[in-house]
Amino acid sequence: MDSQPFDESIRGALPRDFIWGFATAAAQVEGAWDKDGKGVSIWDTFAHTPGKVKDGSTGDDAVKSYDLYKTDVEWLRKYKVTGYRFSLSWSRIIPMGGKDDPKIVMGGMLNKDAYTPDFVRYARVCFERFGDRVKNWITYNESGVYSLAGYAAGVHAPGRSSFRDRNEEGDSSTEPFIVSHTELVSHAYVADMYKREFKPKQKGSIMITLHGNWSEPWDVDDPLDQEAAERAREFEIAWFGDPLYKTGDYPESMRAQLGDRLPRFTPEESKLVLGSSEFYGMNSYSAFYVRHRDGPPDINDHLGNVEKLDENKKGEWRGPMSDTYWLRTTPWGWAKLLRWIWNRYGVPIYVTENGTTAQGEHDWKPNGPDDVLEDPFRVDFYKSYLTEVAKASQEGIVIKSYFGWTFTDNWEWAAGFSDRFGATWIDFESEDKTRQTAASRDMRMSTMIFDGIGFLSYWPIGETHDIRVNAILFVAPADEACPKDIPDL
């Protein structure tokens, strides 16, 4: 393995209670899409529509974690993780959604007033049934991705946009902002309910996770590019972060560009949203160079009237290429993002998702059950990003966890099985979805990375310990139940 040794100055940087492990999502790993009374989700419907998924696959079987959950738990114990972040499926717990299925029939998340009571009802069921064991709740995962991919670009469920060559319905200029507004308000009502009715006895916490990559000026000396980069961060991150942690309202840069297309919080909603998330859940993968655009923004723009580029004015590429078109290894941007979030919001950070694909993994086949996929690219990715976590922790930034994406290769939404993010390799062609260890989760990697930053001095490599449960209450892109009059699938 060609990995470089760690900087000894960061040894022992992480606190004793630091949580590390992996994340998954129900729709991406469980399979069993119509088993044991599960209802049909919007992703079930979307994936069964020809042309919507890159490789034509569906999540019907995914990687069979619904049936193989005991096997997966044993793999997690073998990996010595101290936390596992997974999701609960709304369409599995309440198969037909709300009492009259208003989420889709009456507009889904486009109708805040109809949707929110159903989401609160679902959350209550989860708190009542699982709250004695689940102590870390997340309402929504990766806020912004659902609304932009599903309602701006239309490439994710439910597949709405202004682009009629792709989607029959939708308005990319308004719907993403309406849906995200619903997400924030419904999260706030659930968080308020949890804190008042369940937290005193269950002693847990509740938060939301936000998507966001670092935006770096294309020309660091150009004030217009500097402003464009900050505006891009606000459109991507502060869109949710400012209402939750800073002001109870959207950034002024968004209001200036979007005007009345950006919904307004009522005074009651603003009060509920601000402070509703106890921690900052951070999903981030990469960084981009950002250049300002001249002239007015396009009506469907959701980036802040900027260009996002792979190289800067000097011709420097942002980082080594993975096997996914948008993802390059950029620990330099990750470091800046951690500091930006801390300086702007000042709340403890849970790194809830971070990881990479690696070129060539689709061609690899194991020679036996004990064969290990050598993946130095992923090892170096984890090591470089975790090094920045340790350095930030030394500076006083409070970082509580690191969850790698992902535990196993899985069904990656519209990319299907074409993107392999897993630290556990999956044979997608096998009936039982055979699991194989990748070197990035081999014990050598554990020792190299986590002992290098002083973690394994707290948790010896051979020690058995409990795995903390970090449950996502609801993954918005997958588990919004469909109406009763669903088409034949």
CSV table of C-alpha atoms in Angstrom, one decimal:
chain,number,residue,atom,x,y,z
A,1,MET,CA,0.0,0.0,0.0
A,2,ASP,CA,1.5,3.4,-1.0
A,3,SER,CA,-0.1,5.4,1.7
A,4,GLN,CA,2.0,8.1,3.3
A,5,PRO,CA,2.5,8.1,7.1
A,6,PHE,CA,0.5,10.4,9.3
A,7,ASP,CA,1.7,13.7,10.6
A,8,GLU,CA,2.7,12.8,14.2
A,9,SER,CA,1.6,16.2,15.4
A,10,ILE,CA,-2.1,15.1,15.2
A,11,ARG,CA,-1.6,11.9,17.3
A,12,GLY,CA,-4.2,11.9,20.1
A,13,ALA,CA,-6.2,14.7,18.6
A,14,LEU,CA,-9.7,13.1,18.7
A,15,PRO,CA,-11.6,13.0,21.9
A,16,ARG,CA,-12.3,9.7,23.7
A,17,ASP,CA,-16.1,9.9,23.0
A,18,PHE,CA,-15.5,10.4,19.2
A,19,ILE,CA,-17.9,8.2,17.2
A,20,TRP,CA,-16.7,6.6,14.0
A,21,GLY,CA,-18.4,4.2,11.7
A,22,PHE,CA,-20.4,3.9,8.5
A,23,ALA,CA,-23.7,5.2,7.1
A,24,THR,CA,-26.3,3.6,4.9
A,25,ALA,CA,-29.9,4.3,3.7
A,26,ALA,CA,-32.8,1.9,3.8
A,27,ALA,CA,-33.8,2.3,0.1
A,28,GLN,CA,-30.2,1.7,-1.0
A,29,VAL,CA,-29.4,-1.4,1.0
A,30,GLU,CA,-32.5,-3.2,2.3
A,31,GLY,CA,-34.2,-4.5,-0.9
A,32,ALA,CA,-37.4,-6.5,0.0
A,33,TRP,CA,-39.3,-3.6,-1.7
A,34,ASP,CA,-42.6,-5.4,-1.5
A,35,LYS,CA,-42.0,-7.8,1.4
A,36,ASP,CA,-43.9,-8.1,4.8
A,37,GLY,CA,-46.5,-5.4,3.9
A,38,LYS,CA,-44.1,-2.6,2.9
A,39,GLY,CA,-45.8,0.1,0.9
A,40,VAL,CA,-44.6,1.5,-2.4
A,41,SER,CA,-42.3,4.5,-2.1
A,42,ILE,CA,-41.7,7.2,-4.6
A,43,TRP,CA,-38.4,5.7,-5.5
A,44,ASP,CA,-40.0,2.3,-6.1
A,45,THR,CA,-42.2,4.0,-8.7
A,46,PHE,CA,-39.4,6.1,-10.1
A,47,ALA,CA,-36.9,3.3,-10.5
A,48,HIS,CA,-39.5,1.1,-12.3
A,49,THR,CA,-40.0,3.8,-14.9
A,50,PRO,CA,-37.7,3.0,-17.9
A,51,GLY,CA,-34.8,5.3,-18.5
A,52,LYS,CA,-34.8,6.8,-15.0
A,53,VAL,CA,-31.8,4.8,-13.6
A,54,LYS,CA,-28.4,4.8,-15.4
A,55,ASP,CA,-28.0,1.0,-15.6
A,56,GLY,CA,-31.7,0.2,-15.7
A,57,SER,CA,-31.5,-1.4,-12.3
A,58,THR,CA,-34.0,-1.0,-9.4
A,59,GLY,CA,-33.7,-1.1,-5.6
A,60,ASP,CA,-36.0,-4.1,-5.5
A,61,ASP,CA,-33.2,-6.3,-4.0
A,62,ALA,CA,-30.5,-3.6,-3.4
A,63,VAL,CA,-27.9,-5.6,-1.4
A,64,LYS,CA,-30.5,-7.6,0.6
A,65,SER,CA,-29.7,-6.0,4.0
A,66,TYR,CA,-33.4,-6.5,5.0
A,67,ASP,CA,-32.8,-10.3,5.0
A,68,LEU,CA,-29.0,-10.2,5.8
A,69,TYR,CA,-29.1,-7.7,8.7
A,70,LYS,CA,-27.6,-10.1,11.2
A,71,THR,CA,-24.7,-10.7,8.8
A,72,ASP,CA,-24.2,-7.0,8.4
A,73,VAL,CA,-24.1,-6.4,12.1
A,74,GLU,CA,-21.4,-9.0,12.4
A,75,TRP,CA,-19.4,-7.3,9.7
A,76,LEU,CA,-19.7,-4.0,11.5
A,77,ARG,CA,-18.5,-5.6,14.7
A,78,LYS,CA,-15.5,-7.1,12.8
A,79,TYR,CA,-14.7,-3.6,11.6
A,80,LYS,CA,-14.7,-2.3,15.2
A,81,VAL,CA,-16.9,0.7,14.5
A,82,THR,CA,-18.4,2.6,17.4
A,83,GLY,CA,-21.4,3.9,15.5
A,84,TYR,CA,-23.7,3.0,12.6
A,85,ARG,CA,-26.0,5.5,10.9
A,86,PHE,CA,-28.9,3.9,9.1
A,87,SER,CA,-32.4,5.0,8.1
A,88,LEU,CA,-35.9,3.9,8.9
A,89,SER,CA,-38.3,3.5,5.9
A,90,TRP,CA,-41.5,5.4,6.2
A,91,SER,CA,-43.1,3.2,3.6
A,92,ARG,CA,-42.2,0.1,5.6
A,93,ILE,CA,-43.4,1.4,9.0
A,94,ILE,CA,-46.6,3.2,7.8
A,95,PRO,CA,-47.1,1.4,4.4
A,96,MET,CA,-49.8,3.8,3.0
A,97,GLY,CA,-48.4,7.0,4.4
A,98,GLY,CA,-51.0,9.3,6.0
A,99,LYS,CA,-54.6,8.4,6.7
A,100,ASP,CA,-55.7,9.7,3.3
A,101,ASP,CA,-52.3,9.7,1.6
A,102,PRO,CA,-52.1,13.5,1.3
A,103,LYS,CA,-48.4,13.6,0.6
A,104,ILE,CA,-48.8,12.7,-3.0
A,105,VAL,CA,-52.5,13.1,-3.7
A,106,MET,CA,-52.5,16.7,-2.3
A,107,GLY,CA,-49.1,17.7,-3.6
A,108,GLY,CA,-46.6,15.9,-1.4
A,109,MET,CA,-43.9,18.2,0.0
A,110,LEU,CA,-45.2,20.9,-2.3
A,111,ASN,CA,-48.1,21.2,0.2
A,112,LYS,CA,-46.5,22.1,3.6
A,113,ASP,CA,-49.8,22.3,5.5
A,114,ALA,CA,-51.0,18.8,4.4
A,115,TYR,CA,-47.6,17.1,4.6
A,116,THR,CA,-46.3,18.3,7.9
A,117,PRO,CA,-49.0,16.7,10.2
A,118,ASP,CA,-48.3,13.3,8.5
A,119,PHE,CA,-44.6,13.6,9.0
A,120,VAL,CA,-45.1,14.5,12.7
A,121,ARG,CA,-47.4,11.5,13.1
A,122,TYR,CA,-44.8,9.2,11.5
A,123,ALA,CA,-42.1,10.6,13.8
A,124,ARG,CA,-44.3,10.1,16.8
A,125,VAL,CA,-44.6,6.4,16.0
A,126,CYS,CA,-40.8,6.1,15.7
A,127,PHE,CA,-40.2,7.9,18.9
A,128,GLU,CA,-42.7,5.8,20.8
A,129,ARG,CA,-41.5,2.4,19.4
A,130,PHE,CA,-37.8,2.9,19.2
A,131,GLY,CA,-36.9,5.9,21.4
A,132,ASP,CA,-35.9,3.7,24.3
A,133,ARG,CA,-33.0,2.4,22.2
A,134,VAL,CA,-32.3,5.1,19.6
A,135,LYS,CA,-30.6,8.1,21.3
A,136,ASN,CA,-29.5,10.1,18.2
A,137,TRP,CA,-32.2,11.0,15.8
A,138,ILE,CA,-31.9,12.7,12.4
A,139,THR,CA,-35.1,13.9,10.7
A,140,TYR,CA,-33.9,14.4,7.1
A,141,ASN,CA,-30.7,13.4,5.4
A,142,GLU,CA,-28.8,15.6,3.1
A,143,SER,CA,-31.2,18.5,2.9
A,144,GLY,CA,-31.2,20.2,-0.4
A,145,VAL,CA,-30.3,17.2,-2.5
A,146,TYR,CA,-33.8,15.9,-2.5
A,147,SER,CA,-35.3,19.2,-3.6
A,148,LEU,CA,-32.7,20.0,-6.2
A,149,ALA,CA,-32.3,16.5,-7.7
A,150,GLY,CA,-36.0,15.7,-7.5
A,151,TYR,CA,-37.6,19.1,-8.3
A,152,ALA,CA,-35.0,21.2,-10.0
A,153,ALA,CA,-33.1,18.7,-12.2
A,154,GLY,CA,-35.8,16.1,-12.1
A,155,VAL,CA,-33.2,13.2,-12.2
A,156,HIS,CA,-34.3,11.8,-8.8
A,157,ALA,CA,-37.7,10.9,-7.5
A,158,PRO,CA,-40.4,12.2,-7.9
A,159,GLY,CA,-38.9,13.4,-11.2
A,160,ARG,CA,-40.3,17.0,-11.6
A,161,SER,CA,-38.6,19.9,-13.4
A,162,SER,CA,-39.2,22.5,-16.1
A,163,PHE,CA,-37.3,20.4,-18.6
A,164,ARG,CA,-40.0,18.7,-20.7
A,165,ASP,CA,-37.5,16.4,-22.5
A,166,ARG,CA,-37.0,14.8,-19.1
A,167,ASN,CA,-40.1,15.4,-17.0
A,168,GLU,CA,-43.8,15.8,-17.8
A,169,GLU,CA,-44.5,18.2,-14.8
A,170,GLY,CA,-42.7,20.6,-12.5
A,171,ASP,CA,-41.3,24.1,-12.2
A,172,SER,CA,-37.6,24.3,-11.5
A,173,SER,CA,-37.8,28.0,-10.7
A,174,THR,CA,-40.1,27.5,-7.6
A,175,GLU,CA,-40.6,24.0,-6.5
A,176,PRO,CA,-37.2,23.2,-5.1
A,177,PHE,CA,-37.5,26.1,-2.7
A,178,ILE,CA,-41.0,25.2,-1.7
A,179,VAL,CA,-40.0,21.6,-1.0
A,180,SER,CA,-37.0,22.7,1.1
A,181,HIS,CA,-39.2,25.1,3.0
A,182,THR,CA,-41.5,22.3,3.8
A,183,GLU,CA,-38.5,20.2,4.9
A,184,LEU,CA,-37.3,22.8,7.3
A,185,VAL,CA,-40.7,23.5,8.8
A,186,SER,CA,-41.7,19.8,9.2
A,187,HIS,CA,-38.3,19.1,10.8
A,188,ALA,CA,-38.9,21.9,13.3
A,189,TYR,CA,-42.3,20.6,14.3
A,190,VAL,CA,-40.9,17.1,14.8
A,191,ALA,CA,-37.9,18.4,16.8
A,192,ASP,CA,-40.2,20.5,19.0
A,193,MET,CA,-42.4,17.5,19.7
A,194,TYR,CA,-39.4,15.3,20.5
A,195,LYS,CA,-37.8,17.9,22.9
A,196,ARG,CA,-41.1,18.5,24.7
A,197,GLU,CA,-42.6,15.0,24.9
A,198,PHE,CA,-39.8,12.4,24.5
A,199,LYS,CA,-36.4,13.9,25.3
A,200,PRO,CA,-36.9,14.3,29.1
A,201,LYS,CA,-37.4,10.6,29.5
A,202,GLN,CA,-35.5,9.1,26.6
A,203,LYS,CA,-32.5,11.4,27.0
A,204,GLY,CA,-31.7,11.5,23.3
A,205,SER,CA,-30.9,14.2,20.7
A,206,ILE,CA,-32.3,15.3,17.4
A,207,MET,CA,-30.8,17.0,14.4
A,208,ILE,CA,-30.8,17.3,10.6
A,209,THR,CA,-28.0,16.7,8.2
A,210,LEU,CA,-27.0,19.2,5.5
A,211,HIS,CA,-25.3,18.6,2.2
A,212,GLY,CA,-22.6,21.0,1.2
A,213,ASN,CA,-19.3,21.0,-0.7
A,214,TRP,CA,-16.6,23.7,-0.4
A,215,SER,CA,-16.7,26.5,-3.0
A,216,GLU,CA,-13.3,28.1,-3.8
A,217,PRO,CA,-12.8,31.3,-5.9
A,218,TRP,CA,-11.7,30.4,-9.4
A,219,ASP,CA,-9.5,33.5,-9.3
A,220,VAL,CA,-8.5,34.1,-5.6
A,221,ASP,CA,-7.5,37.7,-6.4
A,222,ASP,CA,-10.8,38.6,-8.1
A,223,PRO,CA,-13.3,40.2,-5.7
A,224,LEU,CA,-16.1,39.1,-7.9
A,225,ASP,CA,-15.0,35.5,-7.7
A,226,GLN,CA,-14.6,35.8,-4.0
A,227,GLU,CA,-18.2,37.1,-3.7
A,228,ALA,CA,-19.4,34.4,-6.0
A,229,ALA,CA,-17.8,31.6,-3.9
A,230,GLU,CA,-19.4,32.9,-0.7
A,231,ARG,CA,-22.7,33.3,-2.5
A,232,ALA,CA,-22.4,29.7,-3.7
A,233,ARG,CA,-21.8,28.5,-0.1
A,234,GLU,CA,-24.9,30.4,1.0
A,235,PHE,CA,-27.1,28.9,-1.7
A,236,GLU,CA,-25.8,25.4,-1.0
A,237,ILE,CA,-25.3,25.4,2.8
A,238,ALA,CA,-26.6,28.5,4.4
A,239,TRP,CA,-29.9,28.0,2.6
A,240,PHE,CA,-30.6,25.5,5.5
A,241,GLY,CA,-27.9,26.5,7.9
A,242,ASP,CA,-28.9,30.1,8.5
A,243,PRO,CA,-32.6,29.3,9.3
A,244,LEU,CA,-31.5,26.5,11.6
A,245,TYR,CA,-28.5,27.9,13.4
A,246,LYS,CA,-28.2,31.6,12.8
A,247,THR,CA,-31.1,33.9,12.0
A,248,GLY,CA,-34.3,31.8,11.6
A,249,ASP,CA,-34.4,33.0,8.0
A,250,TYR,CA,-32.8,32.5,4.6
A,251,PRO,CA,-29.6,34.4,3.6
A,252,GLU,CA,-30.0,37.8,2.1
A,253,SER,CA,-28.1,36.7,-1.0
A,254,MET,CA,-30.8,34.2,-1.8
A,255,ARG,CA,-33.7,36.6,-1.1
A,256,ALA,CA,-32.0,39.2,-3.4
A,257,GLN,CA,-31.8,36.8,-6.3
A,258,LEU,CA,-35.0,34.8,-5.9
A,259,GLY,CA,-37.4,37.4,-4.5
A,260,ASP,CA,-40.9,36.0,-3.8
A,261,ARG,CA,-39.9,32.6,-5.3
A,262,LEU,CA,-38.2,32.0,-1.9
A,263,PRO,CA,-40.9,31.2,0.7
A,264,ARG,CA,-41.2,33.2,3.9
A,265,PHE,CA,-41.4,31.7,7.4
A,266,THR,CA,-44.2,32.8,9.6
A,267,PRO,CA,-43.0,34.2,13.0
A,268,GLU,CA,-44.0,31.0,14.6
A,269,GLU,CA,-42.2,28.9,12.0
A,270,SER,CA,-39.0,31.0,12.3
A,271,LYS,CA,-39.0,30.6,16.1
A,272,LEU,CA,-39.4,26.8,15.8
A,273,VAL,CA,-36.8,26.4,13.1
A,274,LEU,CA,-34.1,28.4,14.8
A,275,GLY,CA,-32.3,26.1,17.2
A,276,SER,CA,-34.3,23.1,16.3
A,277,SER,CA,-31.3,21.0,15.3
A,278,GLU,CA,-29.0,20.3,18.3
A,279,PHE,CA,-26.0,19.6,16.2
A,280,TYR,CA,-24.7,20.3,12.7
A,281,GLY,CA,-25.0,17.1,10.6
A,282,MET,CA,-22.4,17.4,7.8
A,283,ASN,CA,-22.6,15.5,4.5
A,284,SER,CA,-19.7,16.5,2.3
A,285,TYR,CA,-17.5,14.9,-0.3
A,286,SER,CA,-15.6,17.4,-2.5
A,287,ALA,CA,-14.8,21.0,-3.4
A,288,PHE,CA,-15.2,23.1,-6.6
A,289,TYR,CA,-13.8,26.2,-8.1
A,290,VAL,CA,-16.4,28.9,-8.5
A,291,ARG,CA,-16.4,31.8,-11.1
A,292,HIS,CA,-18.9,34.6,-11.2
A,293,ARG,CA,-21.3,35.0,-14.1
A,294,ASP,CA,-21.9,38.3,-15.8
A,295,GLY,CA,-25.5,39.3,-16.4
A,296,PRO,CA,-28.7,38.2,-14.7
A,297,PRO,CA,-29.2,34.6,-13.4
A,298,ASP,CA,-31.3,32.1,-15.3
A,299,ILE,CA,-34.8,31.7,-14.0
A,300,ASN,CA,-34.0,28.1,-13.1
A,301,ASP,CA,-30.6,28.9,-11.4
A,302,HIS,CA,-30.2,27.5,-7.9
A,303,LEU,CA,-26.4,27.9,-7.5
A,304,GLY,CA,-26.2,31.7,-7.0
A,305,ASN,CA,-25.5,32.7,-10.6
A,306,VAL,CA,-22.0,31.1,-10.6
A,307,GLU,CA,-20.0,28.6,-12.7
A,308,LYS,CA,-18.7,25.5,-10.9
A,309,LEU,CA,-15.4,24.3,-12.4
A,310,ASP,CA,-12.8,21.5,-12.0
A,311,GLU,CA,-9.8,23.7,-12.4
A,312,ASN,CA,-8.9,27.2,-11.3
A,313,LYS,CA,-7.4,30.2,-13.2
A,314,LYS,CA,-3.9,28.7,-12.8
A,315,GLY,CA,-5.0,25.5,-14.5
A,316,GLU,CA,-4.8,23.6,-11.2
A,317,TRP,CA,-7.2,20.6,-10.9
A,318,ARG,CA,-9.2,20.4,-7.7
A,319,GLY,CA,-7.9,16.9,-6.9
A,320,PRO,CA,-7.5,13.3,-8.1
A,321,MET,CA,-10.4,11.8,-9.9
A,322,SER,CA,-12.6,9.0,-8.4
A,323,ASP,CA,-14.9,6.7,-10.4
A,324,THR,CA,-17.7,9.2,-10.1
A,325,TYR,CA,-17.8,12.2,-12.5
A,326,TRP,CA,-18.4,14.9,-9.9
A,327,LEU,CA,-16.1,13.5,-7.1
A,328,ARG,CA,-12.5,14.4,-6.7
A,329,THR,CA,-10.3,14.0,-3.6
A,330,THR,CA,-10.1,17.5,-2.1
A,331,PRO,CA,-9.0,17.5,1.6
A,332,TRP,CA,-7.9,21.1,1.2
A,333,GLY,CA,-11.5,22.1,0.7
A,334,TRP,CA,-12.8,19.9,3.4
A,335,ALA,CA,-10.5,21.6,5.9
A,336,LYS,CA,-11.8,25.1,4.8
A,337,LEU,CA,-15.4,23.9,5.0
A,338,LEU,CA,-15.1,22.6,8.6
A,339,ARG,CA,-13.8,26.0,9.7
A,340,TRP,CA,-16.4,27.9,7.7
A,341,ILE,CA,-19.2,25.9,9.3
A,342,TRP,CA,-17.8,26.3,12.8
A,343,ASN,CA,-17.1,30.0,12.4
A,344,ARG,CA,-20.6,30.7,11.0
A,345,TYR,CA,-22.7,28.6,13.3
A,346,GLY,CA,-20.6,27.6,16.3
A,347,VAL,CA,-22.4,24.3,17.0
A,348,PRO,CA,-20.8,20.8,17.4
A,349,ILE,CA,-20.4,19.0,14.1
A,350,TYR,CA,-21.3,15.4,13.4
A,351,VAL,CA,-19.6,14.3,10.1
A,352,THR,CA,-22.4,12.1,9.0
A,353,GLU,CA,-21.3,11.3,5.4
A,354,ASN,CA,-18.0,11.3,3.5
A,355,GLY,CA,-16.5,8.9,1.1
A,356,THR,CA,-15.4,8.0,-2.4
A,357,THR,CA,-15.5,5.6,-5.3
A,358,ALA,CA,-12.3,4.3,-6.8
A,359,GLN,CA,-11.5,3.5,-10.4
A,360,GLY,CA,-11.3,-0.1,-11.5
A,361,GLU,CA,-13.4,-1.7,-8.8
A,362,HIS,CA,-16.1,-2.8,-11.3
A,363,ASP,CA,-13.5,-5.1,-12.9
A,364,TRP,CA,-12.3,-6.7,-9.7
A,365,LYS,CA,-13.4,-10.2,-8.8
A,366,PRO,CA,-12.5,-12.0,-5.5
A,367,ASN,CA,-10.4,-15.2,-5.8
A,368,GLY,CA,-12.0,-16.6,-2.6
A,369,PRO,CA,-14.0,-15.7,0.5
A,370,ASP,CA,-10.9,-14.3,2.3
A,371,ASP,CA,-9.7,-12.2,-0.7
A,372,VAL,CA,-9.3,-8.5,0.1
A,373,LEU,CA,-9.8,-5.7,-2.5
A,374,GLU,CA,-6.8,-3.5,-2.4
A,375,ASP,CA,-8.1,0.0,-2.7
A,376,PRO,CA,-5.3,2.5,-1.9
A,377,PHE,CA,-7.2,5.3,-3.5
A,378,ARG,CA,-10.0,5.0,-0.9
A,379,VAL,CA,-7.5,4.5,1.9
A,380,ASP,CA,-5.8,7.7,1.0
A,381,PHE,CA,-9.1,9.5,0.7
A,382,TYR,CA,-10.2,8.5,4.2
A,383,LYS,CA,-6.7,9.2,5.7
A,384,SER,CA,-6.5,12.7,4.1
A,385,TYR,CA,-9.9,13.8,5.2
A,386,LEU,CA,-9.6,12.3,8.7
A,387,THR,CA,-6.3,14.1,9.1
A,388,GLU,CA,-8.1,17.4,8.5
A,389,VAL,CA,-10.8,16.3,11.1
A,390,ALA,CA,-8.0,15.8,13.6
A,391,LYS,CA,-6.3,19.1,12.8
A,392,ALA,CA,-9.6,21.0,13.1
A,393,SER,CA,-10.2,19.2,16.4
A,394,GLN,CA,-6.8,20.4,17.7
A,395,GLU,CA,-7.9,24.0,16.9
A,396,GLY,CA,-10.9,23.7,19.1
A,397,ILE,CA,-13.6,22.9,16.5
A,398,VAL,CA,-15.9,20.5,18.2
A,399,ILE,CA,-16.3,17.4,15.9
A,400,LYS,CA,-18.3,14.5,17.4
A,401,SER,CA,-18.2,11.8,14.7
A,402,TYR,CA,-17.0,10.6,11.3
A,403,PHE,CA,-19.3,8.3,9.3
A,404,GLY,CA,-17.9,7.0,6.0
A,405,TRP,CA,-20.1,6.5,3.0
A,406,THR,CA,-20.6,3.7,2.9
A,407,PHE,CA,-20.6,0.4,4.8
A,408,THR,CA,-21.2,-1.7,1.7
A,409,ASP,CA,-21.5,-1.0,-2.0
A,410,ASN,CA,-25.2,-0.3,-2.6
A,411,TRP,CA,-27.8,1.0,-5.0
A,412,GLU,CA,-26.8,4.6,-5.6
A,413,TRP,CA,-30.2,6.1,-6.6
A,414,ALA,CA,-30.2,7.2,-10.3
A,415,ALA,CA,-26.7,5.8,-10.8
A,416,GLY,CA,-27.9,2.3,-9.9
A,417,PHE,CA,-25.1,-0.1,-9.2
A,418,SER,CA,-22.6,1.8,-11.3
A,419,ASP,CA,-21.0,3.7,-8.4
A,420,ARG,CA,-19.2,1.7,-5.7
A,421,PHE,CA,-18.8,3.7,-2.5
A,422,GLY,CA,-18.5,0.7,-0.2
A,423,ALA,CA,-15.8,-0.2,2.2
A,424,THR,CA,-17.3,-3.7,1.8
A,425,TRP,CA,-17.3,-4.9,-1.8
A,426,ILE,CA,-20.6,-6.5,-3.0
A,427,ASP,CA,-20.9,-9.0,-5.8
A,428,PHE,CA,-24.1,-7.5,-7.4
A,429,GLU,CA,-24.4,-10.5,-9.7
A,430,SER,CA,-24.6,-13.1,-7.0
A,431,GLU,CA,-27.9,-14.3,-5.6
A,432,ASP,CA,-26.9,-13.6,-2.0
A,433,LYS,CA,-25.1,-10.3,-2.8
A,434,THR,CA,-21.8,-11.7,-1.4
A,435,ARG,CA,-19.8,-9.4,0.8
A,436,GLN,CA,-16.0,-9.0,0.5
A,437,THR,CA,-13.7,-6.8,2.6
A,438,ALA,CA,-11.9,-3.9,1.0
A,439,ALA,CA,-8.5,-2.9,2.2
A,440,SER,CA,-9.9,0.4,3.4
A,441,ARG,CA,-11.7,-1.6,6.0
A,442,ASP,CA,-9.0,-4.2,6.6
A,443,MET,CA,-7.5,-4.1,10.1
A,444,ARG,CA,-4.4,-2.6,8.6
A,445,MET,CA,-6.3,0.5,7.6
A,446,SER,CA,-7.9,0.7,11.1
A,447,THR,CA,-4.5,0.6,12.7
A,448,MET,CA,-2.9,3.0,10.3
A,449,ILE,CA,-5.6,5.7,10.4
A,450,PHE,CA,-7.2,5.5,13.8
A,451,ASP,CA,-4.1,4.7,15.8
A,452,GLY,CA,-2.3,7.4,13.9
A,453,ILE,CA,-4.7,10.0,15.3
A,454,GLY,CA,-4.8,8.3,18.7
A,455,PHE,CA,-8.2,6.7,18.5
A,456,LEU,CA,-7.3,3.1,18.9
A,457,SER,CA,-5.5,3.9,22.2
A,458,TYR,CA,-9.0,4.3,23.5
A,459,TRP,CA,-10.5,1.3,21.7
A,460,PRO,CA,-7.9,-1.5,21.3
A,461,ILE,CA,-8.2,-3.3,18.0
A,462,GLY,CA,-9.3,-6.6,19.6
A,463,GLU,CA,-11.7,-5.1,22.0
A,464,THR,CA,-15.5,-5.9,21.8
A,465,HIS,CA,-17.8,-3.0,22.5
A,466,ASP,CA,-21.3,-1.8,21.8
A,467,ILE,CA,-22.1,-0.1,18.5
A,468,ARG,CA,-24.0,3.2,19.1
A,469,VAL,CA,-27.2,3.5,17.1
A,470,ASN,CA,-27.6,6.7,15.0
A,471,ALA,CA,-30.9,6.4,13.2
A,472,ILE,CA,-32.2,8.7,10.4
A,473,LEU,CA,-35.9,9.1,11.1
A,474,PHE,CA,-36.8,9.7,7.5
A,475,VAL,CA,-34.8,9.7,4.2
A,476,ALA,CA,-36.8,12.1,2.1
A,477,PRO,CA,-35.7,10.9,-1.4
A,478,ALA,CA,-36.9,7.4,-0.9
A,479,ASP,CA,-39.6,6.9,1.6
A,480,GLU,CA,-42.4,9.3,0.8
A,481,ALA,CA,-45.3,6.9,0.3
A,482,CYS,CA,-47.2,6.8,-3.0
A,483,PRO,CA,-51.0,7.1,-3.3
A,484,LYS,CA,-53.3,4.1,-3.3
A,485,ASP,CA,-53.9,4.3,-7.0
A,486,ILE,CA,-50.3,3.3,-7.9
A,487,PRO,CA,-49.6,2.0,-11.3
A,488,ASP,CA,-48.8,-1.7,-11.8
A,489,LEU,CA,-45.1,-2.3,-11.4
